[in-house]
Amino acid sequence: MRTPFVRNEKETLMTKHQITHQIGDDQKRSDQQPDWLERLRGNFDAEVHLPADISREFLSAALLWAIEHKVDFGLFHEAGKIIVAHFGGDEIYLPSRWSDKRWHIGLEDKEPFFDPAD
């Protein structure tokens, strides 16, 4: 059984305890997430929806920036999207689409922000 990415031992123990069913116990149609995954995603109160074709270099830099700033997050995927679920208030460390219609790490006109091209 695969367990989702978690950041610390307490969360790891909690997650392993909560997810104890065999794969297929609560299977849904192939286009829906299993109930346990929906519950896990529901623990977060905000999300960033990135296009699935975003550059892997940008995605890697964004996730490493978030980890460096101790952002708790979960990664999920849906058709055509990569979803970074997080807790409100951490937006300054996560990707966002700015007025130039490009993705950047951080909020426009707010510090800190990070440009992987620098």
mmCIF file with all atom_site columns, C-alpha atoms in Angstrom:
data_model
loop_
_atom_site.group_PDB
_atom_site.id
_atom_site.type_symbol
_atom_site.label_atom_id
_atom_site.label_alt_id
_atom_site.label_comp_id
_atom_site.label_asym_id
_atom_site.label_entity_id
_atom_site.label_seq_id
_atom_site.pdbx_PDB_ins_code
_atom_site.Cartn_x
_atom_site.Cartn_y
_atom_site.Cartn_z
_atom_site.occupancy
_atom_site.B_iso_or_equiv
_atom_site.pdbx_formal_charge
_atom_site.auth_seq_id
_atom_site.auth_comp_id
_atom_site.auth_asym_id
_atom_site.auth_atom_id
_atom_site.pdbx_PDB_model_num
ATOM 1   C CA . MET A 1 1   ? 0.000   0.000  0.000   1.00 0.00 ? 1   MET A CA 1
ATOM 2   C CA . ARG A 1 2   ? 1.348   3.436  -0.923  1.00 0.00 ? 2   ARG A CA 1
ATOM 3   C CA . THR A 1 3   ? 1.090   6.234  1.602   1.00 0.00 ? 3   THR A CA 1
ATOM 4   C CA . PRO A 1 4   ? 0.908   9.885  0.562   1.00 0.00 ? 4   PRO A CA 1
ATOM 5   C CA . PHE A 1 5   ? 3.825   12.217 1.105   1.00 0.00 ? 5   PHE A CA 1
ATOM 6   C CA . VAL A 1 6   ? 3.912   13.609 4.620   1.00 0.00 ? 6   VAL A CA 1
ATOM 7   C CA . ARG A 1 7   ? 6.431   15.908 6.209   1.00 0.00 ? 7   ARG A CA 1
ATOM 8   C CA . ASN A 1 8   ? 7.054   14.652 9.720   1.00 0.00 ? 8   ASN A CA 1
ATOM 9   C CA . GLU A 1 9   ? 6.937   11.521 11.843  1.00 0.00 ? 9   GLU A CA 1
ATOM 10  C CA . LYS A 1 10  ? 3.728   12.505 13.663  1.00 0.00 ? 10  LYS A CA 1
ATOM 11  C CA . GLU A 1 11  ? 1.916   12.957 10.347  1.00 0.00 ? 11  GLU A CA 1
ATOM 12  C CA . THR A 1 12  ? 3.405   9.715  9.040   1.00 0.00 ? 12  THR A CA 1
ATOM 13  C CA . LEU A 1 13  ? 2.103   7.763  12.019  1.00 0.00 ? 13  LEU A CA 1
ATOM 14  C CA . MET A 1 14  ? -1.296  9.453  11.772  1.00 0.00 ? 14  MET A CA 1
ATOM 15  C CA . THR A 1 15  ? -1.536  8.806  8.032   1.00 0.00 ? 15  THR A CA 1
ATOM 16  C CA . LYS A 1 16  ? -0.516  5.149  8.317   1.00 0.00 ? 16  LYS A CA 1
ATOM 17  C CA . HIS A 1 17  ? -3.094  4.709  11.074  1.00 0.00 ? 17  HIS A CA 1
ATOM 18  C CA . GLN A 1 18  ? -5.885  6.406  9.119   1.00 0.00 ? 18  GLN A CA 1
ATOM 19  C CA . ILE A 1 19  ? -5.312  4.600  5.809   1.00 0.00 ? 19  ILE A CA 1
ATOM 20  C CA . THR A 1 20  ? -5.637  0.933  6.652   1.00 0.00 ? 20  THR A CA 1
ATOM 21  C CA . HIS A 1 21  ? -7.789  -0.474 3.843   1.00 0.00 ? 21  HIS A CA 1
ATOM 22  C CA . GLN A 1 22  ? -6.658  -2.535 0.886   1.00 0.00 ? 22  GLN A CA 1
ATOM 23  C CA . ILE A 1 23  ? -6.545  -0.929 -2.523  1.00 0.00 ? 23  ILE A CA 1
ATOM 24  C CA . GLY A 1 24  ? -10.003 -1.219 -4.020  1.00 0.00 ? 24  GLY A CA 1
ATOM 25  C CA . ASP A 1 25  ? -12.014 -1.039 -0.774  1.00 0.00 ? 25  ASP A CA 1
ATOM 26  C CA . ASP A 1 26  ? -13.699 2.193  -1.790  1.00 0.00 ? 26  ASP A CA 1
ATOM 27  C CA . GLN A 1 27  ? -12.959 2.316  -5.499  1.00 0.00 ? 27  GLN A CA 1
ATOM 28  C CA . LYS A 1 28  ? -14.962 4.745  -7.600  1.00 0.00 ? 28  LYS A CA 1
ATOM 29  C CA . ARG A 1 29  ? -15.145 5.315  -11.309 1.00 0.00 ? 29  ARG A CA 1
ATOM 30  C CA . SER A 1 30  ? -11.730 5.863  -12.851 1.00 0.00 ? 30  SER A CA 1
ATOM 31  C CA . ASP A 1 31  ? -12.324 9.636  -13.111 1.00 0.00 ? 31  ASP A CA 1
ATOM 32  C CA . GLN A 1 32  ? -13.021 10.047 -9.358  1.00 0.00 ? 32  GLN A CA 1
ATOM 33  C CA . GLN A 1 33  ? -10.699 9.943  -6.384  1.00 0.00 ? 33  GLN A CA 1
ATOM 34  C CA . PRO A 1 34  ? -11.205 7.243  -3.742  1.00 0.00 ? 34  PRO A CA 1
ATOM 35  C CA . ASP A 1 35  ? -13.003 8.428  -0.594  1.00 0.00 ? 35  ASP A CA 1
ATOM 36  C CA . TRP A 1 36  ? -9.857  8.253  1.572   1.00 0.00 ? 36  TRP A CA 1
ATOM 37  C CA . LEU A 1 37  ? -7.957  10.445 -0.886  1.00 0.00 ? 37  LEU A CA 1
ATOM 38  C CA . GLU A 1 38  ? -10.787 12.985 -0.972  1.00 0.00 ? 38  GLU A CA 1
ATOM 39  C CA . ARG A 1 39  ? -10.775 13.060 2.849   1.00 0.00 ? 39  ARG A CA 1
ATOM 40  C CA . LEU A 1 40  ? -7.003  13.582 2.882   1.00 0.00 ? 40  LEU A CA 1
ATOM 41  C CA . ARG A 1 41  ? -7.270  16.422 0.359   1.00 0.00 ? 41  ARG A CA 1
ATOM 42  C CA . GLY A 1 42  ? -10.144 17.913 2.360   1.00 0.00 ? 42  GLY A CA 1
ATOM 43  C CA . ASN A 1 43  ? -7.826  18.434 5.345   1.00 0.00 ? 43  ASN A CA 1
ATOM 44  C CA . PHE A 1 44  ? -6.236  21.342 3.488   1.00 0.00 ? 44  PHE A CA 1
ATOM 45  C CA . ASP A 1 45  ? -8.094  24.624 3.112   1.00 0.00 ? 45  ASP A CA 1
ATOM 46  C CA . ALA A 1 46  ? -6.523  26.052 -0.057  1.00 0.00 ? 46  ALA A CA 1
ATOM 47  C CA . GLU A 1 47  ? -5.244  24.787 -3.399  1.00 0.00 ? 47  GLU A CA 1
ATOM 48  C CA . VAL A 1 48  ? -3.084  25.888 -6.308  1.00 0.00 ? 48  VAL A CA 1
ATOM 49  C CA . HIS A 1 49  ? -4.110  24.342 -9.646  1.00 0.00 ? 49  HIS A CA 1
ATOM 50  C CA . LEU A 1 50  ? -1.154  24.139 -12.016 1.00 0.00 ? 50  LEU A CA 1
ATOM 51  C CA . PRO A 1 51  ? -1.405  22.987 -15.629 1.00 0.00 ? 51  PRO A CA 1
ATOM 52  C CA . ALA A 1 52  ? -0.180  19.415 -16.066 1.00 0.00 ? 52  ALA A CA 1
ATOM 53  C CA . ASP A 1 53  ? 2.272   20.563 -18.732 1.00 0.00 ? 53  ASP A CA 1
ATOM 54  C CA . ILE A 1 54  ? 4.057   23.067 -16.465 1.00 0.00 ? 54  ILE A CA 1
ATOM 55  C CA . SER A 1 55  ? 7.815   22.695 -16.720 1.00 0.00 ? 55  SER A CA 1
ATOM 56  C CA . ARG A 1 56  ? 9.246   20.094 -14.382 1.00 0.00 ? 56  ARG A CA 1
ATOM 57  C CA . GLU A 1 57  ? 12.075  22.475 -13.510 1.00 0.00 ? 57  GLU A CA 1
ATOM 58  C CA . PHE A 1 58  ? 9.577   25.110 -12.318 1.00 0.00 ? 58  PHE A CA 1
ATOM 59  C CA . LEU A 1 59  ? 7.533   22.535 -10.398 1.00 0.00 ? 59  LEU A CA 1
ATOM 60  C CA . SER A 1 60  ? 10.670  21.148 -8.726  1.00 0.00 ? 60  SER A CA 1
ATOM 61  C CA . ALA A 1 61  ? 11.891  24.622 -7.777  1.00 0.00 ? 61  ALA A CA 1
ATOM 62  C CA . ALA A 1 62  ? 8.443   25.565 -6.424  1.00 0.00 ? 62  ALA A CA 1
ATOM 63  C CA . LEU A 1 63  ? 8.146   22.449 -4.275  1.00 0.00 ? 63  LEU A CA 1
ATOM 64  C CA . LEU A 1 64  ? 11.698  22.774 -2.945  1.00 0.00 ? 64  LEU A CA 1
ATOM 65  C CA . TRP A 1 65  ? 11.042  26.458 -2.115  1.00 0.00 ? 65  TRP A CA 1
ATOM 66  C CA . ALA A 1 66  ? 7.888   25.451 -0.220  1.00 0.00 ? 66  ALA A CA 1
ATOM 67  C CA . ILE A 1 67  ? 9.705   22.681 1.663   1.00 0.00 ? 67  ILE A CA 1
ATOM 68  C CA . GLU A 1 68  ? 12.532  25.061 2.563   1.00 0.00 ? 68  GLU A CA 1
ATOM 69  C CA . HIS A 1 69  ? 9.945   27.389 4.111   1.00 0.00 ? 69  HIS A CA 1
ATOM 70  C CA . LYS A 1 70  ? 8.259   24.540 6.006   1.00 0.00 ? 70  LYS A CA 1
ATOM 71  C CA . VAL A 1 71  ? 4.995   24.655 4.063   1.00 0.00 ? 71  VAL A CA 1
ATOM 72  C CA . ASP A 1 72  ? 2.767   21.644 4.714   1.00 0.00 ? 72  ASP A CA 1
ATOM 73  C CA . PHE A 1 73  ? 1.235   20.529 1.441   1.00 0.00 ? 73  PHE A CA 1
ATOM 74  C CA . GLY A 1 74  ? -0.087  17.572 -0.487  1.00 0.00 ? 74  GLY A CA 1
ATOM 75  C CA . LEU A 1 75  ? 0.183   16.865 -4.212  1.00 0.00 ? 75  LEU A CA 1
ATOM 76  C CA . PHE A 1 76  ? -2.799  15.582 -6.152  1.00 0.00 ? 76  PHE A CA 1
ATOM 77  C CA . HIS A 1 77  ? -3.629  15.265 -9.803  1.00 0.00 ? 77  HIS A CA 1
ATOM 78  C CA . GLU A 1 78  ? -6.726  15.511 -11.915 1.00 0.00 ? 78  GLU A CA 1
ATOM 79  C CA . ALA A 1 79  ? -7.122  15.494 -15.677 1.00 0.00 ? 79  ALA A CA 1
ATOM 80  C CA . GLY A 1 80  ? -4.878  18.232 -17.012 1.00 0.00 ? 80  GLY A CA 1
ATOM 81  C CA . LYS A 1 81  ? -3.921  19.603 -13.562 1.00 0.00 ? 81  LYS A CA 1
ATOM 82  C CA . ILE A 1 82  ? -1.371  19.229 -10.804 1.00 0.00 ? 82  ILE A CA 1
ATOM 83  C CA . ILE A 1 83  ? -2.876  20.368 -7.513  1.00 0.00 ? 83  ILE A CA 1
ATOM 84  C CA . VAL A 1 84  ? -0.858  21.633 -4.563  1.00 0.00 ? 84  VAL A CA 1
ATOM 85  C CA . ALA A 1 85  ? -3.184  21.535 -1.545  1.00 0.00 ? 85  ALA A CA 1
ATOM 86  C CA . HIS A 1 86  ? -2.010  23.642 1.390   1.00 0.00 ? 86  HIS A CA 1
ATOM 87  C CA . PHE A 1 87  ? -3.131  25.625 4.396   1.00 0.00 ? 87  PHE A CA 1
ATOM 88  C CA . GLY A 1 88  ? -4.177  29.246 3.960   1.00 0.00 ? 88  GLY A CA 1
ATOM 89  C CA . GLY A 1 89  ? -1.445  31.746 4.719   1.00 0.00 ? 89  GLY A CA 1
ATOM 90  C CA . ASP A 1 90  ? 1.267   29.808 2.883   1.00 0.00 ? 90  ASP A CA 1
ATOM 91  C CA . GLU A 1 91  ? 0.436   31.358 -0.492  1.00 0.00 ? 91  GLU A CA 1
ATOM 92  C CA . ILE A 1 92  ? 3.557   33.531 -0.389  1.00 0.00 ? 92  ILE A CA 1
ATOM 93  C CA . TYR A 1 93  ? 5.680   30.387 -0.769  1.00 0.00 ? 93  TYR A CA 1
ATOM 94  C CA . LEU A 1 94  ? 3.675   28.708 -3.538  1.00 0.00 ? 94  LEU A CA 1
ATOM 95  C CA . PRO A 1 95  ? 3.182   29.210 -7.274  1.00 0.00 ? 95  PRO A CA 1
ATOM 96  C CA . SER A 1 96  ? 0.676   31.793 -8.466  1.00 0.00 ? 96  SER A CA 1
ATOM 97  C CA . ARG A 1 97  ? -0.231  33.262 -11.818 1.00 0.00 ? 97  ARG A CA 1
ATOM 98  C CA . TRP A 1 98  ? 0.732   36.931 -12.058 1.00 0.00 ? 98  TRP A CA 1
ATOM 99  C CA . SER A 1 99  ? -0.629  39.745 -14.219 1.00 0.00 ? 99  SER A CA 1
ATOM 100 C CA . ASP A 1 100 ? 1.934   38.884 -16.911 1.00 0.00 ? 100 ASP A CA 1
ATOM 101 C CA . LYS A 1 101 ? -0.013  35.574 -17.341 1.00 0.00 ? 101 LYS A CA 1
ATOM 102 C CA . ARG A 1 102 ? 3.043   33.564 -16.294 1.00 0.00 ? 102 ARG A CA 1
ATOM 103 C CA . TRP A 1 103 ? 3.515   31.342 -13.250 1.00 0.00 ? 103 TRP A CA 1
ATOM 104 C CA . HIS A 1 104 ? 5.821   32.621 -10.517 1.00 0.00 ? 104 HIS A CA 1
ATOM 105 C CA . ILE A 1 105 ? 6.622   31.435 -6.999  1.00 0.00 ? 105 ILE A CA 1
ATOM 106 C CA . GLY A 1 106 ? 5.027   33.743 -4.446  1.00 0.00 ? 106 GLY A CA 1
ATOM 107 C CA . LEU A 1 107 ? 2.362   36.418 -4.676  1.00 0.00 ? 107 LEU A CA 1
ATOM 108 C CA . GLU A 1 108 ? 2.694   39.356 -7.055  1.00 0.00 ? 108 GLU A CA 1
ATOM 109 C CA . ASP A 1 109 ? 4.004   42.507 -5.330  1.00 0.00 ? 109 ASP A CA 1
ATOM 110 C CA . LYS A 1 110 ? 4.599   40.622 -2.049  1.00 0.00 ? 110 LYS A CA 1
ATOM 111 C CA . GLU A 1 111 ? 7.861   39.530 -0.470  1.00 0.00 ? 111 GLU A CA 1
ATOM 112 C CA . PRO A 1 112 ? 9.309   36.967 -0.393  1.00 0.00 ? 112 PRO A CA 1
ATOM 113 C CA . PHE A 1 113 ? 9.021   35.741 -3.922  1.00 0.00 ? 113 PHE A CA 1
ATOM 114 C CA . PHE A 1 114 ? 11.335  33.486 -5.824  1.00 0.00 ? 114 PHE A CA 1
ATOM 115 C CA . ASP A 1 115 ? 12.198  33.385 -9.505  1.00 0.00 ? 115 ASP A CA 1
ATOM 116 C CA . PRO A 1 116 ? 13.865  30.095 -10.442 1.00 0.00 ? 116 PRO A CA 1
ATOM 117 C CA . ALA A 1 117 ? 15.420  31.867 -13.445 1.00 0.00 ? 117 ALA A CA 1
ATOM 118 C CA . ASP A 1 118 ? 17.541  34.069 -11.137 1.00 0.00 ? 118 ASP A CA 1
#
